[in-house]
Amino acid sequence: MRPPNFLYGIYERKLAKQLHGRPVPHHIGVMLDGNRRWARSVGLETAQGHQAGADRITDLLTWCEEVGVGVVTLWMLSTDNLRRDPAEITDLLEIIAATVAKLATTRRWRLRMVGELDLLPEEISDRLRAAEALTADVDGAHVNIAVGYGGRHEIANAVRSLIKEYTEQGRPLEDLTDVVTVEKIAEHLYTKGQPDPDLVIRTSGEQRLGGFLLWQSAHSEFYFCEAYWPDFRRVDFLRALRSFGERERRLGR
């Protein structure tokens, strides 16, 4: 049984005070996990679970704004997810497209689509690209929308892009090995030009990456939350920030 809401308010204020003077992550990656299990737990249809999760996104972005997070990456659909039942994918893609369009119309955040949009139905990918274009001039936090995203796919695509760029310059293939460096590959990732995530949050109690930002998360801190994504509260967000602020980040040194 949950405590009354007013107790949550007191606890939230206490957590917020504890964050004063502590480092805040500049880039947060969030794995929005547990929509289907949440729906089953409350007796709803799968699509209703996905919609409840989508409805939580604006709250998260608002909380990030409040503490000064500059970049947020939201993993909304993986390449593996595309193998689910076609009816579920159809519903989920419509929910994602509508949600991203709604985020874009607020013009609060600058959206970037990250993932293989060519794997999606053309009508859906067109809507996602239109939302990205609508916010191209927005001077707000950057929000990466990961749809049709897989970390291995991203790295493979980055290497292919680097090789293509090199060969189009007419340079000899025997010199290619000198060009394939960590720095050069990073320049061809979906998140090029952005800082790597300081903190990665996964909801639903699962404690694995599942392919999320494999390259970029080499030095990230991880926070695993038991709550399903639709139940993720500001209290959970502040706890993640508190945990991050308490850690000593050596970054491999």
PDB file of C-alpha atoms in Angstrom:
ATOM      1  CA  MET A   1       0.000   0.000   0.000  1.00  0.00           C
ATOM      2  CA  ARG A   2       1.420   3.348  -1.041  1.00  0.00           C
ATOM      3  CA  PRO A   3       1.862   6.230   1.409  1.00  0.00           C
ATOM      4  CA  PRO A   4      -0.483   9.215   1.013  1.00  0.00           C
ATOM      5  CA  ASN A   5       0.454  11.751  -1.677  1.00  0.00           C
ATOM      6  CA  PHE A   6       1.344  14.444   0.859  1.00  0.00           C
ATOM      7  CA  LEU A   7       4.050  12.154   2.275  1.00  0.00           C
ATOM      8  CA  TYR A   8       5.488  11.783  -1.218  1.00  0.00           C
ATOM      9  CA  GLY A   9       5.563  15.570  -1.462  1.00  0.00           C
ATOM     10  CA  ILE A  10       7.541  15.820   1.772  1.00  0.00           C
ATOM     11  CA  TYR A  11       9.929  13.104   0.607  1.00  0.00           C
ATOM     12  CA  GLU A  12      10.382  14.779  -2.799  1.00  0.00           C
ATOM     13  CA  ARG A  13      11.350  18.059  -1.164  1.00  0.00           C
ATOM     14  CA  LYS A  14      13.813  16.230   1.074  1.00  0.00           C
ATOM     15  CA  LEU A  15      15.390  14.495  -1.916  1.00  0.00           C
ATOM     16  CA  ALA A  16      15.586  17.747  -3.852  1.00  0.00           C
ATOM     17  CA  LYS A  17      17.450  19.402  -0.973  1.00  0.00           C
ATOM     18  CA  GLN A  18      19.905  16.518  -0.868  1.00  0.00           C
ATOM     19  CA  LEU A  19      20.853  17.254  -4.488  1.00  0.00           C
ATOM     20  CA  HIS A  20      22.046  20.784  -3.736  1.00  0.00           C
ATOM     21  CA  GLY A  21      25.741  21.101  -4.457  1.00  0.00           C
ATOM     22  CA  ARG A  22      25.979  17.666  -6.051  1.00  0.00           C
ATOM     23  CA  PRO A  23      26.832  17.055  -9.707  1.00  0.00           C
ATOM     24  CA  VAL A  24      23.943  16.738 -12.135  1.00  0.00           C
ATOM     25  CA  PRO A  25      24.306  14.554 -15.243  1.00  0.00           C
ATOM     26  CA  HIS A  26      24.443  16.559 -18.446  1.00  0.00           C
ATOM     27  CA  HIS A  27      23.150  13.654 -20.529  1.00  0.00           C
ATOM     28  CA  ILE A  28      20.714  11.015 -19.241  1.00  0.00           C
ATOM     29  CA  GLY A  29      19.699   7.921 -21.194  1.00  0.00           C
ATOM     30  CA  VAL A  30      16.432   6.255 -20.192  1.00  0.00           C
ATOM     31  CA  MET A  31      15.248   2.773 -21.100  1.00  0.00           C
ATOM     32  CA  LEU A  32      11.458   3.063 -20.914  1.00  0.00           C
ATOM     33  CA  ASP A  33      10.823  -0.531 -19.884  1.00  0.00           C
ATOM     34  CA  GLY A  34       7.845  -2.358 -18.423  1.00  0.00           C
ATOM     35  CA  ASN A  35       4.803  -1.006 -20.271  1.00  0.00           C
ATOM     36  CA  ARG A  36       3.422  -4.446 -21.109  1.00  0.00           C
ATOM     37  CA  ARG A  37       3.985  -5.878 -17.639  1.00  0.00           C
ATOM     38  CA  TRP A  38       2.398  -2.795 -16.090  1.00  0.00           C
ATOM     39  CA  ALA A  39      -0.676  -3.252 -18.288  1.00  0.00           C
ATOM     40  CA  ARG A  40      -1.012  -6.907 -17.270  1.00  0.00           C
ATOM     41  CA  SER A  41      -0.620  -6.002 -13.599  1.00  0.00           C
ATOM     42  CA  VAL A  42      -3.580  -3.601 -13.716  1.00  0.00           C
ATOM     43  CA  GLY A  43      -5.757  -5.606 -16.096  1.00  0.00           C
ATOM     44  CA  LEU A  44      -5.365  -3.437 -19.200  1.00  0.00           C
ATOM     45  CA  GLU A  45      -4.569  -4.190 -22.835  1.00  0.00           C
ATOM     46  CA  THR A  46      -0.983  -3.989 -24.079  1.00  0.00           C
ATOM     47  CA  ALA A  47      -1.660  -0.891 -26.163  1.00  0.00           C
ATOM     48  CA  GLN A  48      -3.022   0.862 -23.080  1.00  0.00           C
ATOM     49  CA  GLY A  49       0.236   0.103 -21.308  1.00  0.00           C
ATOM     50  CA  HIS A  50       2.232   1.627 -24.143  1.00  0.00           C
ATOM     51  CA  GLN A  51      -0.007   4.700 -24.085  1.00  0.00           C
ATOM     52  CA  ALA A  52       0.412   5.070 -20.324  1.00  0.00           C
ATOM     53  CA  GLY A  53       4.164   4.930 -20.807  1.00  0.00           C
ATOM     54  CA  ALA A  54       4.013   7.535 -23.568  1.00  0.00           C
ATOM     55  CA  ASP A  55       1.986   9.820 -21.314  1.00  0.00           C
ATOM     56  CA  ARG A  56       4.806   9.725 -18.734  1.00  0.00           C
ATOM     57  CA  ILE A  57       7.443  11.152 -21.097  1.00  0.00           C
ATOM     58  CA  THR A  58       6.534  14.832 -20.755  1.00  0.00           C
ATOM     59  CA  ASP A  59       6.806  14.480 -16.969  1.00  0.00           C
ATOM     60  CA  LEU A  60      10.311  13.060 -17.280  1.00  0.00           C
ATOM     61  CA  LEU A  61      11.473  15.780 -19.659  1.00  0.00           C
ATOM     62  CA  THR A  62      10.045  18.433 -17.347  1.00  0.00           C
ATOM     63  CA  TRP A  63      11.940  16.961 -14.384  1.00  0.00           C
ATOM     64  CA  CYS A  64      15.119  16.962 -16.456  1.00  0.00           C
ATOM     65  CA  GLU A  65      14.562  20.628 -17.331  1.00  0.00           C
ATOM     66  CA  GLU A  66      14.099  21.508 -13.682  1.00  0.00           C
ATOM     67  CA  VAL A  67      17.535  20.209 -12.688  1.00  0.00           C
ATOM     68  CA  GLY A  68      19.410  21.366 -15.799  1.00  0.00           C
ATOM     69  CA  VAL A  69      19.916  18.158 -17.791  1.00  0.00           C
ATOM     70  CA  GLY A  70      20.936  19.234 -21.286  1.00  0.00           C
ATOM     71  CA  VAL A  71      20.518  15.991 -23.262  1.00  0.00           C
ATOM     72  CA  VAL A  72      18.047  13.124 -22.807  1.00  0.00           C
ATOM     73  CA  THR A  73      17.957   9.933 -24.857  1.00  0.00           C
ATOM     74  CA  LEU A  74      14.706   7.953 -24.715  1.00  0.00           C
ATOM     75  CA  TRP A  75      14.747   4.357 -25.952  1.00  0.00           C
ATOM     76  CA  MET A  76      11.197   3.850 -27.183  1.00  0.00           C
ATOM     77  CA  LEU A  77      11.569   0.937 -29.629  1.00  0.00           C
ATOM     78  CA  SER A  78      14.464  -1.425 -30.294  1.00  0.00           C
ATOM     79  CA  THR A  79      15.306  -3.325 -33.456  1.00  0.00           C
ATOM     80  CA  ASP A  80      14.538  -6.502 -31.493  1.00  0.00           C
ATOM     81  CA  ASN A  81      11.084  -5.147 -30.588  1.00  0.00           C
ATOM     82  CA  LEU A  82      10.213  -5.052 -34.283  1.00  0.00           C
ATOM     83  CA  ARG A  83       9.929  -8.864 -34.166  1.00  0.00           C
ATOM     84  CA  ARG A  84       6.935  -8.692 -31.824  1.00  0.00           C
ATOM     85  CA  ASP A  85       3.381  -9.455 -32.906  1.00  0.00           C
ATOM     86  CA  PRO A  86       2.556  -7.191 -35.896  1.00  0.00           C
ATOM     87  CA  ALA A  87      -0.656  -5.940 -34.280  1.00  0.00           C
ATOM     88  CA  GLU A  88       1.231  -4.786 -31.190  1.00  0.00           C
ATOM     89  CA  ILE A  89       3.899  -3.085 -33.318  1.00  0.00           C
ATOM     90  CA  THR A  90       1.251  -1.274 -35.351  1.00  0.00           C
ATOM     91  CA  ASP A  91      -0.351   0.106 -32.190  1.00  0.00           C
ATOM     92  CA  LEU A  92       2.994   0.982 -30.633  1.00  0.00           C
ATOM     93  CA  LEU A  93       4.305   2.806 -33.706  1.00  0.00           C
ATOM     94  CA  GLU A  94       1.151   4.901 -33.889  1.00  0.00           C
ATOM     95  CA  ILE A  95       1.490   5.781 -30.192  1.00  0.00           C
ATOM     96  CA  ILE A  96       5.159   6.706 -30.683  1.00  0.00           C
ATOM     97  CA  ALA A  97       4.486   8.845 -33.758  1.00  0.00           C
ATOM     98  CA  ALA A  98       1.625  10.687 -32.071  1.00  0.00           C
ATOM     99  CA  THR A  99       3.646  11.228 -28.897  1.00  0.00           C
ATOM    100  CA  VAL A 100       6.697  12.558 -30.750  1.00  0.00           C
ATOM    101  CA  ALA A 101       4.500  14.881 -32.807  1.00  0.00           C
ATOM    102  CA  LYS A 102       2.935  16.203 -29.596  1.00  0.00           C
ATOM    103  CA  LEU A 103       6.377  16.807 -28.075  1.00  0.00           C
ATOM    104  CA  ALA A 104       7.424  18.665 -31.203  1.00  0.00           C
ATOM    105  CA  THR A 105       4.429  20.988 -31.221  1.00  0.00           C
ATOM    106  CA  THR A 106       5.306  22.238 -27.735  1.00  0.00           C
ATOM    107  CA  ARG A 107       8.656  23.474 -29.116  1.00  0.00           C
ATOM    108  CA  ARG A 108      10.196  23.049 -25.682  1.00  0.00           C
ATOM    109  CA  TRP A 109      12.811  20.510 -26.775  1.00  0.00           C
ATOM    110  CA  ARG A 110      15.010  19.937 -29.799  1.00  0.00           C
ATOM    111  CA  LEU A 111      14.255  16.444 -31.059  1.00  0.00           C
ATOM    112  CA  ARG A 112      16.661  14.119 -32.861  1.00  0.00           C
ATOM    113  CA  MET A 113      15.608  10.756 -34.257  1.00  0.00           C
ATOM    114  CA  VAL A 114      18.188   8.051 -33.595  1.00  0.00           C
ATOM    115  CA  GLY A 115      17.728   4.600 -35.053  1.00  0.00           C
ATOM    116  CA  GLU A 116      17.038   2.913 -38.354  1.00  0.00           C
ATOM    117  CA  LEU A 117      13.910   4.728 -39.451  1.00  0.00           C
ATOM    118  CA  ASP A 118      14.070   2.937 -42.795  1.00  0.00           C
ATOM    119  CA  LEU A 119      12.966  -0.225 -40.957  1.00  0.00           C
ATOM    120  CA  LEU A 120       9.667   1.458 -40.071  1.00  0.00           C
ATOM    121  CA  PRO A 121       6.597   1.976 -42.255  1.00  0.00           C
ATOM    122  CA  GLU A 122       7.188   5.006 -44.472  1.00  0.00           C
ATOM    123  CA  GLU A 123       4.240   6.921 -43.063  1.00  0.00           C
ATOM    124  CA  ILE A 124       5.580   6.541 -39.518  1.00  0.00           C
ATOM    125  CA  SER A 125       9.155   7.471 -40.414  1.00  0.00           C
ATOM    126  CA  ASP A 126       7.910  10.532 -42.308  1.00  0.00           C
ATOM    127  CA  ARG A 127       5.994  11.716 -39.240  1.00  0.00           C
ATOM    128  CA  LEU A 128       9.029  11.235 -37.012  1.00  0.00           C
ATOM    129  CA  ARG A 129      11.293  13.143 -39.410  1.00  0.00           C
ATOM    130  CA  ALA A 130       8.707  15.934 -39.637  1.00  0.00           C
ATOM    131  CA  ALA A 131       8.720  16.263 -35.844  1.00  0.00           C
ATOM    132  CA  GLU A 132      12.502  16.461 -35.871  1.00  0.00           C
ATOM    133  CA  ALA A 133      12.450  19.165 -38.558  1.00  0.00           C
ATOM    134  CA  LEU A 134       9.828  21.167 -36.647  1.00  0.00           C
ATOM    135  CA  THR A 135      12.176  21.517 -33.661  1.00  0.00           C
ATOM    136  CA  ALA A 136      15.449  22.045 -35.546  1.00  0.00           C
ATOM    137  CA  ASP A 137      15.665  25.673 -34.392  1.00  0.00           C
ATOM    138  CA  VAL A 138      14.493  25.135 -30.806  1.00  0.00           C
ATOM    139  CA  ASP A 139      16.918  26.405 -28.185  1.00  0.00           C
ATOM    140  CA  GLY A 140      16.016  23.894 -25.506  1.00  0.00           C
ATOM    141  CA  ALA A 141      17.286  20.614 -24.151  1.00  0.00           C
ATOM    142  CA  HIS A 142      18.197  18.050 -26.794  1.00  0.00           C
ATOM    143  CA  VAL A 143      16.009  14.956 -26.763  1.00  0.00           C
ATOM    144  CA  ASN A 144      17.076  11.893 -28.738  1.00  0.00           C
ATOM    145  CA  ILE A 145      14.177   9.635 -29.690  1.00  0.00           C
ATOM    146  CA  ALA A 146      15.545   6.124 -30.167  1.00  0.00           C
ATOM    147  CA  VAL A 147      13.131   4.225 -32.434  1.00  0.00           C
ATOM    148  CA  GLY A 148      14.205   1.149 -34.376  1.00  0.00           C
ATOM    149  CA  TYR A 149      17.413   1.468 -32.389  1.00  0.00           C
ATOM    150  CA  GLY A 150      20.014  -1.172 -31.583  1.00  0.00           C
ATOM    151  CA  GLY A 151      23.508  -0.485 -30.292  1.00  0.00           C
ATOM    152  CA  ARG A 152      25.186  -3.050 -32.515  1.00  0.00           C
ATOM    153  CA  HIS A 153      23.359  -1.697 -35.547  1.00  0.00           C
ATOM    154  CA  GLU A 154      24.480   1.821 -34.668  1.00  0.00           C
ATOM    155  CA  ILE A 155      28.149   0.849 -34.430  1.00  0.00           C
ATOM    156  CA  ALA A 156      28.011  -1.166 -37.660  1.00  0.00           C
ATOM    157  CA  ASN A 157      26.311   1.731 -39.451  1.00  0.00           C
ATOM    158  CA  ALA A 158      28.913   4.161 -38.110  1.00  0.00           C
ATOM    159  CA  VAL A 159      31.777   2.050 -39.462  1.00  0.00           C
ATOM    160  CA  ARG A 160      30.056   1.676 -42.845  1.00  0.00           C
ATOM    161  CA  SER A 161      29.481   5.426 -42.982  1.00  0.00           C
ATOM    162  CA  LEU A 162      33.128   6.097 -42.165  1.00  0.00           C
ATOM    163  CA  ILE A 163      34.320   3.697 -44.877  1.00  0.00           C
ATOM    164  CA  LYS A 164      31.909   5.208 -47.411  1.00  0.00           C
ATOM    165  CA  GLU A 165      33.113   8.720 -46.604  1.00  0.00           C
ATOM    166  CA  TYR A 166      36.720   7.605 -46.984  1.00  0.00           C
ATOM    167  CA  THR A 167      36.256   5.844 -50.320  1.00  0.00           C
ATOM    168  CA  GLU A 168      34.210   8.698 -51.785  1.00  0.00           C
ATOM    169  CA  GLN A 169      37.235  10.915 -51.212  1.00  0.00           C
ATOM    170  CA  GLY A 170      39.166   8.660 -53.601  1.00  0.00           C
ATOM    171  CA  ARG A 171      41.685   7.619 -50.987  1.00  0.00           C
ATOM    172  CA  PRO A 172      43.471   4.225 -51.256  1.00  0.00           C
ATOM    173  CA  LEU A 173      41.896   1.318 -49.361  1.00  0.00           C
ATOM    174  CA  GLU A 174      45.252   0.204 -47.986  1.00  0.00           C
ATOM    175  CA  ASP A 175      45.320   3.358 -45.839  1.00  0.00           C
ATOM    176  CA  LEU A 176      41.851   2.732 -44.403  1.00  0.00           C
ATOM    177  CA  THR A 177      43.134   0.988 -41.278  1.00  0.00           C
ATOM    178  CA  ASP A 178      44.781   4.231 -40.190  1.00  0.00           C
ATOM    179  CA  VAL A 179      41.423   6.014 -40.338  1.00  0.00           C
ATOM    180  CA  VAL A 180      39.262   3.566 -38.362  1.00  0.00           C
ATOM    181  CA  THR A 181      39.865   5.052 -34.918  1.00  0.00           C
ATOM    182  CA  VAL A 182      37.720   5.541 -31.834  1.00  0.00           C
ATOM    183  CA  GLU A 183      37.479   9.250 -32.561  1.00  0.00           C
ATOM    184  CA  LYS A 184      36.502   8.782 -36.212  1.00  0.00           C
ATOM    185  CA  ILE A 185      33.846   6.164 -35.472  1.00  0.00           C
ATOM    186  CA  ALA A 186      32.345   8.456 -32.812  1.00  0.00           C
ATOM    187  CA  GLU A 187      31.915  11.130 -35.488  1.00  0.00           C
ATOM    188  CA  HIS A 188      29.526   8.816 -37.352  1.00  0.00           C
ATOM    189  CA  LEU A 189      27.302   7.690 -34.464  1.00  0.00           C
ATOM    190  CA  TYR A 190      23.676   8.819 -34.225  1.00  0.00           C
ATOM    191  CA  THR A 191      24.641  11.021 -31.251  1.00  0.00           C
ATOM    192  CA  LYS A 192      27.624  12.684 -32.937  1.00  0.00           C
ATOM    193  CA  GLY A 193      28.341  16.105 -31.485  1.00  0.00           C
ATOM    194  CA  GLN A 194      26.693  15.271 -28.168  1.00  0.00           C
ATOM    195  CA  PRO A 195      28.333  14.279 -24.883  1.00  0.00           C
ATOM    196  CA  ASP A 196      28.123  10.635 -23.885  1.00  0.00           C
ATOM    197  CA  PRO A 197      25.495   9.830 -21.228  1.00  0.00           C
ATOM    198  CA  ASP A 198      26.623  10.374 -17.653  1.00  0.00           C
ATOM    199  CA  LEU A 199      23.706   8.360 -16.307  1.00  0.00           C
ATOM    200  CA  VAL A 200      21.605   5.550 -17.796  1.00  0.00           C
ATOM    201  CA  ILE A 201      18.322   4.663 -16.098  1.00  0.00           C
ATOM    202  CA  ARG A 202      16.379   1.461 -16.724  1.00  0.00           C
ATOM    203  CA  THR A 203      12.958   0.891 -15.256  1.00  0.00           C
ATOM    204  CA  SER A 204      11.041  -2.358 -14.526  1.00  0.00           C
ATOM    205  CA  GLY A 205      13.722  -4.066 -12.427  1.00  0.00           C
ATOM    206  CA  GLU A 206      15.698  -5.443 -15.368  1.00  0.00           C
ATOM    207  CA  GLN A 207      19.449  -5.042 -14.873  1.00  0.00           C
ATOM    208  CA  ARG A 208      20.933  -5.202 -18.354  1.00  0.00           C
ATOM    209  CA  LEU A 209      21.628  -2.825 -21.226  1.00  0.00           C
ATOM    210  CA  GLY A 210      19.989  -4.842 -23.980  1.00  0.00           C
ATOM    211  CA  GLY A 211      22.031  -2.954 -26.590  1.00  0.00           C
ATOM    212  CA  PHE A 212      21.286   0.613 -25.446  1.00  0.00           C
ATOM    213  CA  LEU A 213      24.023   3.135 -26.309  1.00  0.00           C
ATOM    214  CA  LEU A 214      26.670   0.413 -26.250  1.00  0.00           C
ATOM    215  CA  TRP A 215      29.434   2.694 -27.527  1.00  0.00           C
ATOM    216  CA  GLN A 216      28.452   5.829 -25.648  1.00  0.00           C
ATOM    217  CA  SER A 217      27.896   4.214 -22.238  1.00  0.00           C
ATOM    218  CA  ALA A 218      31.483   3.026 -21.725  1.00  0.00           C
ATOM    219  CA  HIS A 219      31.878   5.385 -18.744  1.00  0.00           C
ATOM    220  CA  SER A 220      28.218   5.873 -17.809  1.00  0.00           C
ATOM    221  CA  GLU A 221      26.773   5.293 -14.364  1.00  0.00           C
ATOM    222  CA  PHE A 222      23.752   2.967 -14.265  1.00  0.00           C
ATOM    223  CA  TYR A 223      20.632   3.133 -12.139  1.00  0.00           C
ATOM    224  CA  PHE A 224      18.082   0.317 -12.158  1.00  0.00           C
ATOM    225  CA  CYS A 225      14.620   1.159 -10.854  1.00  0.00           C
ATOM    226  CA  GLU A 226      12.057  -1.461  -9.810  1.00  0.00           C
ATOM    227  CA  ALA A 227       9.048   0.567 -10.979  1.00  0.00           C
ATOM    228  CA  TYR A 228       7.519  -0.173 -14.365  1.00  0.00           C
ATOM    229  CA  TRP A 229       7.894   2.821 -16.673  1.00  0.00           C
ATOM    230  CA  PRO A 230       4.252   4.036 -16.412  1.00  0.00           C
ATOM    231  CA  ASP A 231       4.679   4.112 -12.612  1.00  0.00           C
ATOM    232  CA  PHE A 232       7.982   6.022 -12.701  1.00  0.00           C
ATOM    233  CA  ARG A 233       7.600   9.083 -10.432  1.00  0.00           C
ATOM    234  CA  ARG A 234       9.551  12.220  -9.713  1.00  0.00           C
ATOM    235  CA  VAL A 235      10.648  10.510  -6.478  1.00  0.00           C
ATOM    236  CA  ASP A 236      12.244   7.738  -8.547  1.00  0.00           C
ATOM    237  CA  PHE A 237      13.951  10.296 -10.772  1.00  0.00           C
ATOM    238  CA  LEU A 238      15.352  12.205  -7.794  1.00  0.00           C
ATOM    239  CA  ARG A 239      16.584   8.961  -6.240  1.00  0.00           C
ATOM    240  CA  ALA A 240      18.478   8.221  -9.454  1.00  0.00           C
ATOM    241  CA  LEU A 241      20.066  11.684  -9.349  1.00  0.00           C
ATOM    242  CA  ARG A 242      20.958  11.251  -5.680  1.00  0.00           C
ATOM    243  CA  SER A 243      22.603   7.919  -6.423  1.00  0.00           C
ATOM    244  CA  PHE A 244      24.541   9.503  -9.282  1.00  0.00           C
ATOM    245  CA  GLY A 245      25.659  12.403  -7.102  1.00  0.00           C
ATOM    246  CA  GLU A 246      26.983  10.048  -4.423  1.00  0.00           C
ATOM    247  CA  ARG A 247      29.249   8.112  -6.773  1.00  0.00           C
ATOM    248  CA  GLU A 248      32.924   8.727  -7.371  1.00  0.00           C
ATOM    249  CA  ARG A 249      33.363   8.837 -11.121  1.00  0.00           C
ATOM    250  CA  ARG A 250      36.876   7.790 -12.046  1.00  0.00           C
ATOM    251  CA  LEU A 251      36.095   7.315 -15.759  1.00  0.00           C
ATOM    252  CA  GLY A 252      38.600   4.487 -15.997  1.00  0.00           C
ATOM    253  CA  ARG A 253      41.425   6.481 -14.451  1.00  0.00           C
TER     254      ARG A 253
END
